[in-house]
mmCIF file of C-alpha atoms in Angstrom:
data_model
loop_
_atom_site.group_PDB
_atom_site.id
_atom_site.type_symbol
_atom_site.label_atom_id
_atom_site.label_comp_id
_atom_site.label_asym_id
_atom_site.label_seq_id
_atom_site.Cartn_x
_atom_site.Cartn_y
_atom_site.Cartn_z
ATOM 1 C CA UNK J 1 21.249 13.955 17.711
ATOM 2 C CA UNK J 2 20.169 11.419 15.060
ATOM 3 C CA UNK J 3 20.692 12.515 11.466
ATOM 4 C CA UNK J 4 17.396 12.911 9.592
ATOM 5 C CA UNK J 5 16.801 10.090 7.109
ATOM 6 C CA UNK J 6 16.393 10.921 3.442
ATOM 7 C CA UNK J 7 12.869 9.577 3.643
ATOM 8 C CA UNK J 8 11.908 11.774 6.579
ATOM 9 C CA UNK J 9 13.246 14.748 4.626
ATOM 10 C CA UNK J 10 10.441 14.208 2.113
ATOM 11 C CA UNK J 11 8.080 15.466 4.812
ATOM 12 C CA UNK J 12 9.393 18.975 4.339
ATOM 13 C CA UNK J 13 8.335 19.182 0.698
ATOM 14 C CA UNK J 14 4.769 19.620 -0.478
ATOM 15 C CA UNK J 15 3.105 20.699 -3.659
ATOM 16 C CA UNK J 16 5.424 23.654 -4.196
ATOM 17 C CA UNK J 17 8.439 21.852 -2.813
ATOM 18 C CA UNK J 18 8.171 23.394 0.619
ATOM 19 C CA UNK J 19 5.191 22.142 2.559
ATOM 20 C CA UNK J 20 5.240 23.385 6.133
ATOM 21 C CA UNK J 21 5.094 20.675 8.759
ATOM 22 C CA UNK J 22 2.951 21.578 11.726
ATOM 23 C CA UNK J 23 4.625 21.858 15.070
ATOM 24 C CA UNK J 24 4.311 19.108 17.612
ATOM 25 C CA UNK J 25 4.487 15.316 17.590
ATOM 26 C CA UNK J 26 1.950 12.516 17.634
ATOM 27 C CA UNK J 27 2.377 9.158 19.282
ATOM 28 C CA UNK J 28 2.909 6.132 16.989
ATOM 29 C CA UNK J 29 0.172 3.580 16.403
ATOM 30 C CA UNK J 30 1.780 1.025 18.671
ATOM 31 C CA UNK J 31 3.022 3.309 21.426
ATOM 32 C CA UNK J 32 6.461 3.697 19.836
ATOM 33 C CA UNK J 33 8.403 6.949 19.948
ATOM 34 C CA UNK J 34 6.708 9.943 18.353
ATOM 35 C CA UNK J 35 7.115 10.663 14.658
ATOM 36 C CA UNK J 36 6.931 13.915 12.758
ATOM 37 C CA UNK J 37 3.393 15.184 12.369
ATOM 38 C CA UNK J 38 1.734 14.650 8.992
ATOM 39 C CA UNK J 39 -0.172 17.938 9.194
ATOM 40 C CA UNK J 40 0.631 20.436 6.457
ATOM 41 C CA UNK J 41 -0.572 23.876 5.588
ATOM 42 C CA UNK J 42 -3.765 24.227 3.566
ATOM 43 C CA UNK J 43 -3.382 23.322 -0.096
ATOM 44 C CA UNK J 44 -0.316 21.129 0.366
ATOM 45 C CA UNK J 45 0.232 17.413 0.839
ATOM 46 C CA UNK J 46 3.346 15.481 1.775
ATOM 47 C CA UNK J 47 5.071 13.323 -0.809
ATOM 48 C CA UNK J 48 4.546 9.651 -0.042
ATOM 49 C CA UNK J 49 7.911 7.855 0.159
ATOM 50 C CA UNK J 50 9.230 5.409 -2.390
ATOM 51 C CA UNK J 51 9.208 1.863 -0.990
ATOM 52 C CA UNK J 52 10.227 -1.592 -2.105
ATOM 53 C CA UNK J 53 7.812 -3.508 -4.334
ATOM 54 C CA UNK J 54 8.812 -6.666 -2.466
ATOM 55 C CA UNK J 55 9.337 -10.058 -4.100
ATOM 56 C CA UNK J 56 5.724 -10.543 -5.271
ATOM 57 C CA UNK J 57 4.864 -7.522 -7.450
ATOM 58 C CA UNK J 58 3.451 -9.334 -10.464
ATOM 59 C CA UNK J 59 4.534 -6.376 -12.609
ATOM 60 C CA UNK J 60 7.181 -8.210 -14.643
ATOM 61 C CA UNK J 61 10.103 -7.040 -12.523
ATOM 62 C CA UNK J 62 10.224 -10.350 -10.651
ATOM 63 C CA UNK J 63 8.453 -13.133 -12.488
ATOM 64 C CA UNK J 64 4.908 -12.878 -13.894
ATOM 65 C CA UNK J 65 3.506 -9.673 -15.370
ATOM 66 C CA UNK J 66 -0.201 -9.334 -14.644
ATOM 67 C CA UNK J 67 -0.257 -5.785 -16.022
ATOM 68 C CA UNK J 68 -0.195 -6.928 -19.636
ATOM 69 C CA UNK J 69 -3.132 -9.331 -19.126
ATOM 70 C CA UNK J 70 -6.558 -8.473 -20.499
ATOM 71 C CA UNK J 71 -8.936 -7.796 -17.622
ATOM 72 C CA UNK J 72 -6.427 -6.312 -15.176
ATOM 73 C CA UNK J 73 -8.159 -2.922 -15.366
ATOM 74 C CA UNK J 74 -10.924 -3.424 -12.823
ATOM 75 C CA UNK J 75 -12.286 -2.057 -9.579
ATOM 76 C CA UNK J 76 -13.254 -5.325 -7.853
ATOM 77 C CA UNK J 77 -10.047 -7.297 -7.268
ATOM 78 C CA UNK J 78 -11.462 -9.994 -5.006
ATOM 79 C CA UNK J 79 -11.734 -12.457 -7.904
ATOM 80 C CA UNK J 80 -9.155 -13.905 -10.268
ATOM 81 C CA UNK J 81 -9.561 -13.059 -13.949
ATOM 82 C CA UNK J 82 -8.582 -14.234 -17.417
ATOM 83 C CA UNK J 83 -7.641 -17.914 -17.471
ATOM 84 C CA UNK J 84 -7.759 -18.117 -13.654
ATOM 85 C CA UNK J 85 -10.749 -18.491 -11.352
ATOM 86 C CA UNK J 86 -11.179 -18.126 -7.627
ATOM 87 C CA UNK J 87 -12.332 -15.644 -4.997
ATOM 88 C CA UNK J 88 -10.313 -14.268 -2.101
ATOM 89 C CA UNK J 89 -12.189 -14.745 1.165
ATOM 90 C CA UNK J 90 -12.042 -12.274 4.039
ATOM 91 C CA UNK J 91 -13.483 -9.116 5.573
ATOM 92 C CA UNK J 92 -14.781 -6.807 2.786
ATOM 93 C CA UNK J 93 -12.799 -3.631 2.227
ATOM 94 C CA UNK J 94 -13.207 -0.653 -0.071
ATOM 95 C CA UNK J 95 -9.953 1.242 -0.648
ATOM 96 C CA UNK J 96 -9.984 4.798 -1.980
ATOM 97 C CA UNK J 97 -6.811 6.671 -2.909
ATOM 98 C CA UNK J 98 -6.836 10.396 -3.687
ATOM 99 C CA UNK J 99 -3.861 11.211 -5.903
ATOM 100 C CA UNK J 100 -2.189 14.629 -5.848
ATOM 101 C CA UNK J 101 0.358 15.463 -8.544
ATOM 102 C CA UNK J 102 3.098 17.349 -6.707
ATOM 103 C CA UNK J 103 4.884 18.060 -9.993
ATOM 104 C CA UNK J 104 1.872 20.205 -10.894
ATOM 105 C CA UNK J 105 1.415 22.134 -7.667
ATOM 106 C CA UNK J 106 -0.629 19.384 -6.032
ATOM 107 C CA UNK J 107 -3.523 19.282 -8.494
ATOM 108 C CA UNK J 108 -5.698 16.183 -8.654
ATOM 109 C CA UNK J 109 -3.877 13.333 -10.383
ATOM 110 C CA UNK J 110 -6.551 12.889 -13.045
ATOM 111 C CA UNK J 111 -5.645 10.213 -15.584
ATOM 112 C CA UNK J 112 -2.941 8.614 -13.476
ATOM 113 C CA UNK J 113 -3.174 4.833 -13.165
ATOM 114 C CA UNK J 114 -2.689 2.827 -9.967
ATOM 115 C CA UNK J 115 -1.709 -0.829 -9.846
ATOM 116 C CA UNK J 116 -2.554 -2.251 -6.429
ATOM 117 C CA UNK J 117 -1.851 -5.642 -4.865
ATOM 118 C CA UNK J 118 -1.762 -7.296 -1.439
ATOM 119 C CA UNK J 119 -1.823 -10.673 0.309
ATOM 120 C CA UNK J 120 -4.938 -12.700 1.055
ATOM 121 C CA UNK J 121 -6.493 -13.771 4.354
ATOM 122 C CA UNK J 122 -3.851 -16.483 4.773
ATOM 123 C CA UNK J 123 -0.947 -14.131 4.033
ATOM 124 C CA UNK J 124 -0.383 -15.500 0.518
ATOM 125 C CA UNK J 125 0.336 -13.542 -2.663
ATOM 126 C CA UNK J 126 -1.418 -14.748 -5.804
ATOM 127 C CA UNK J 127 0.839 -15.946 -8.648
ATOM 128 C CA UNK J 128 3.675 -16.648 -6.178
ATOM 129 C CA UNK J 129 2.696 -18.366 -2.923
ATOM 130 C CA UNK J 130 2.094 -22.094 -2.492
ATOM 131 C CA UNK J 131 -1.565 -22.876 -3.072
ATOM 132 C CA UNK J 132 -2.336 -19.712 -5.086
ATOM 133 C CA UNK J 133 0.119 -19.808 -7.994
ATOM 134 C CA UNK J 134 -2.937 -20.476 -10.181
ATOM 135 C CA UNK J 135 -4.727 -17.355 -8.922
ATOM 136 C CA UNK J 136 -4.302 -13.667 -9.771
ATOM 137 C CA UNK J 137 -6.813 -12.199 -7.339
ATOM 138 C CA UNK J 138 -6.067 -9.133 -5.189
ATOM 139 C CA UNK J 139 -4.340 -7.432 -8.126
ATOM 140 C CA UNK J 140 -5.788 -4.743 -10.357
ATOM 141 C CA UNK J 141 -5.430 -1.393 -12.081
ATOM 142 C CA UNK J 142 -7.648 1.673 -11.876
ATOM 143 C CA UNK J 143 -7.457 5.052 -13.651
ATOM 144 C CA UNK J 144 -7.964 8.178 -11.546
ATOM 145 C CA UNK J 145 -11.104 10.199 -12.256
ATOM 146 C CA UNK J 146 -11.285 13.977 -12.602
ATOM 147 C CA UNK J 147 -10.860 14.317 -8.827
ATOM 148 C CA UNK J 148 -7.739 12.124 -8.867
ATOM 149 C CA UNK J 149 -9.548 9.278 -7.117
ATOM 150 C CA UNK J 150 -9.261 5.519 -7.592
ATOM 151 C CA UNK J 151 -11.382 2.968 -5.741
ATOM 152 C CA UNK J 152 -10.813 -0.761 -5.272
ATOM 153 C CA UNK J 153 -13.127 -3.374 -3.784
ATOM 154 C CA UNK J 154 -11.124 -6.043 -1.977
ATOM 155 C CA UNK J 155 -10.687 -7.910 1.303
ATOM 156 C CA UNK J 156 -8.626 -6.841 4.298
ATOM 157 C CA UNK J 157 -5.098 -8.317 4.086
ATOM 158 C CA UNK J 158 -3.565 -10.612 6.698
ATOM 159 C CA UNK J 159 -0.613 -9.943 8.941
ATOM 160 C CA UNK J 160 2.105 -12.409 8.022
ATOM 161 C CA UNK J 161 5.323 -13.086 9.902
ATOM 162 C CA UNK J 162 7.796 -10.222 9.962
ATOM 163 C CA UNK J 163 5.665 -7.455 8.416
ATOM 164 C CA UNK J 164 3.084 -4.962 9.583
ATOM 165 C CA UNK J 165 -0.248 -5.332 7.678
ATOM 166 C CA UNK J 166 0.097 -3.406 4.437
ATOM 167 C CA UNK J 167 -0.957 -2.879 0.830
ATOM 168 C CA UNK J 168 1.380 -2.371 -2.137
ATOM 169 C CA UNK J 169 0.770 0.006 -5.029
ATOM 170 C CA UNK J 170 2.440 1.600 -8.030
ATOM 171 C CA UNK J 171 1.452 4.894 -9.671
ATOM 172 C CA UNK J 172 1.843 5.395 -13.416
ATOM 173 C CA UNK J 173 1.387 8.600 -15.386
ATOM 174 C CA UNK J 174 -1.219 6.962 -17.616
ATOM 175 C CA UNK J 175 -3.068 3.732 -18.275
ATOM 176 C CA UNK J 176 -0.939 3.213 -21.372
ATOM 177 C CA UNK J 177 2.280 3.053 -19.350
ATOM 178 C CA UNK J 178 0.643 0.938 -16.642
ATOM 179 C CA UNK J 179 -0.603 -1.827 -18.938
ATOM 180 C CA UNK J 180 2.759 -1.836 -20.701
ATOM 181 C CA UNK J 181 4.165 -2.972 -17.355
ATOM 182 C CA UNK J 182 6.979 -0.444 -17.171
ATOM 183 C CA UNK J 183 8.022 3.021 -15.984
ATOM 184 C CA UNK J 184 6.137 3.311 -12.707
ATOM 185 C CA UNK J 185 6.438 6.842 -11.395
ATOM 186 C CA UNK J 186 6.075 5.763 -7.763
ATOM 187 C CA UNK J 187 6.147 2.479 -5.854
ATOM 188 C CA UNK J 188 4.989 2.582 -2.249
ATOM 189 C CA UNK J 189 3.012 0.857 0.515
ATOM 190 C CA UNK J 190 0.003 1.620 2.698
ATOM 191 C CA UNK J 191 0.088 0.883 6.432
ATOM 192 C CA UNK J 192 -3.127 -0.212 8.130
ATOM 193 C CA UNK J 193 -4.147 1.050 11.618
ATOM 194 C CA UNK J 194 -3.501 -1.269 14.548
ATOM 195 C CA UNK J 195 -6.992 -1.008 16.062
ATOM 196 C CA UNK J 196 -8.630 -1.986 12.776
ATOM 197 C CA UNK J 197 -6.252 -4.915 12.288
ATOM 198 C CA UNK J 198 -7.056 -6.216 15.763
ATOM 199 C CA UNK J 199 -10.797 -5.941 15.108
ATOM 200 C CA UNK J 200 -10.611 -7.741 11.764
ATOM 201 C CA UNK J 201 -8.440 -10.586 12.995
ATOM 202 C CA UNK J 202 -10.663 -11.134 16.030
ATOM 203 C CA UNK J 203 -13.815 -11.074 13.905
ATOM 204 C CA UNK J 204 -12.901 -13.568 11.167
ATOM 205 C CA UNK J 205 -11.325 -16.924 12.162
ATOM 206 C CA UNK J 206 -9.931 -17.240 8.651
ATOM 207 C CA UNK J 207 -7.172 -14.847 9.732
ATOM 208 C CA UNK J 208 -6.038 -17.433 12.277
ATOM 209 C CA UNK J 209 -2.296 -16.725 12.047
ATOM 210 C CA UNK J 210 -2.590 -12.928 12.037
ATOM 211 C CA UNK J 211 -3.065 -12.252 15.780
ATOM 212 C CA UNK J 212 0.111 -14.164 16.609
ATOM 213 C CA UNK J 213 2.051 -12.408 13.847
ATOM 214 C CA UNK J 214 0.729 -9.010 14.976
ATOM 215 C CA UNK J 215 2.066 -9.624 18.479
ATOM 216 C CA UNK J 216 5.603 -9.851 17.112
ATOM 217 C CA UNK J 217 5.736 -6.670 15.029
ATOM 218 C CA UNK J 218 4.950 -2.965 15.329
ATOM 219 C CA UNK J 219 5.016 -0.023 12.978
ATOM 220 C CA UNK J 220 8.206 1.111 14.704
ATOM 221 C CA UNK J 221 9.931 -2.250 14.210
ATOM 222 C CA UNK J 222 8.660 -2.893 10.684
ATOM 223 C CA UNK J 223 11.440 -2.942 8.092
ATOM 224 C CA UNK J 224 9.484 -0.674 5.728
ATOM 225 C CA UNK J 225 7.537 1.697 7.976
ATOM 226 C CA UNK J 226 10.018 1.800 10.850
ATOM 227 C CA UNK J 227 11.630 5.081 9.783
ATOM 228 C CA UNK J 228 8.311 6.943 9.649
ATOM 229 C CA UNK J 229 4.793 6.129 8.495
ATOM 230 C CA UNK J 230 2.842 9.380 8.668
ATOM 231 C CA UNK J 231 2.264 9.700 4.906
ATOM 232 C CA UNK J 232 1.454 6.005 4.542
ATOM 233 C CA UNK J 233 -0.980 5.330 7.396
ATOM 234 C CA UNK J 234 -4.520 4.957 6.073
ATOM 235 C CA UNK J 235 -7.732 6.111 7.719
ATOM 236 C CA UNK J 236 -10.406 3.442 8.228
ATOM 237 C CA UNK J 237 -14.125 3.720 8.932
ATOM 238 C CA UNK J 238 -16.779 1.023 9.202
ATOM 239 C CA UNK J 239 -16.701 -2.312 10.992
ATOM 240 C CA UNK J 240 -15.584 -5.857 10.111
ATOM 241 C CA UNK J 241 -19.182 -7.035 10.540
ATOM 242 C CA UNK J 242 -20.365 -4.789 7.698
ATOM 243 C CA UNK J 243 -17.535 -3.452 5.566
ATOM 244 C CA UNK J 244 -14.434 -1.312 5.959
ATOM 245 C CA UNK J 245 -13.657 1.897 4.096
ATOM 246 C CA UNK J 246 -9.935 2.591 3.823
ATOM 247 C CA UNK J 247 -8.750 5.979 2.540
ATOM 248 C CA UNK J 248 -5.421 7.699 1.935
ATOM 249 C CA UNK J 249 -4.282 10.859 0.162
ATOM 250 C CA UNK J 250 -1.212 10.113 -1.930
ATOM 251 C CA UNK J 251 1.189 12.913 -2.827
ATOM 252 C CA UNK J 252 3.020 11.828 -5.989
ATOM 253 C CA UNK J 253 6.302 13.625 -6.582
ATOM 254 C CA UNK J 254 8.335 13.628 -9.782
ATOM 255 C CA UNK J 255 9.897 10.230 -10.401
ATOM 256 C CA UNK J 256 13.380 11.716 -10.018
ATOM 257 C CA UNK J 257 12.423 13.020 -6.557
ATOM 258 C CA UNK J 258 11.196 9.666 -5.248
ATOM 259 C CA UNK J 259 14.183 8.762 -3.107
ATOM 260 C CA UNK J 260 13.922 5.267 -1.670
ATOM 261 C CA UNK J 261 13.236 5.317 2.042
ATOM 262 C CA UNK J 262 15.829 4.298 4.584
ATOM 263 C CA UNK J 263 15.478 0.709 5.761
ATOM 264 C CA UNK J 264 13.625 -0.021 8.966
ATOM 265 C CA UNK J 265 15.286 -1.259 12.137
ATOM 266 C CA UNK J 266 15.721 -4.865 11.025
ATOM 267 C CA UNK J 267 13.897 -8.109 10.451
ATOM 268 C CA UNK J 268 13.478 -10.184 7.294
ATOM 269 C CA UNK J 269 13.728 -8.669 3.805
ATOM 270 C CA UNK J 270 10.758 -6.387 3.009
ATOM 271 C CA UNK J 271 7.775 -8.072 1.346
#
């Protein structure tokens, strides 16, 4: 029998430290072997795992620090800001995260700040990738409202070689700590559903490399999500022809409890 990974163990802790996982298994997005169900008892939510920030965080830990720039606190992240200009092209997407503070019995994470970033339609990260080092689009910070909700307006990210389509984010206890660019309570990633990815990449020819890259990766083989993705897989409604609404409930544990997930089954370094 395979030993349970430390990341998978997070599934057995909810708001009170003991969320009950519902019996049964659900098939993976790409037809891979079943993973533990994400269902929990009423009033509890699973802790989302700690993940790598990758090499392009823009938070000062590896190169530029966009968090200390005036204008980073914004809902619409499709445009660059400050001394940069430019607009990320692609299928419109609204992303809503509902934060639950598991250190406080799963109450709404009101006042928490989320820094979110992802690649563009061509698979490039602003501030880092060739051709967009003079852009800072697809990066921004929002503060959770009384319901613990943050909302970003963006474009759907590409699938680039070696990684499943995803979105990066960091959670801070307050806006003050976020814009100081230090002491993130949680760093994680959001996985996007396969069916939606296929629809987007077929709809917009600007994602020309994504279908080929998608054919070479799965959630099960991804080096971040490969050890389990239940808590990180978003729900999507809408269509590429109009707009997509992406949602995820994020259980935020104490920083000391955010054990880094086990690595996936292989491939290039996580990004």
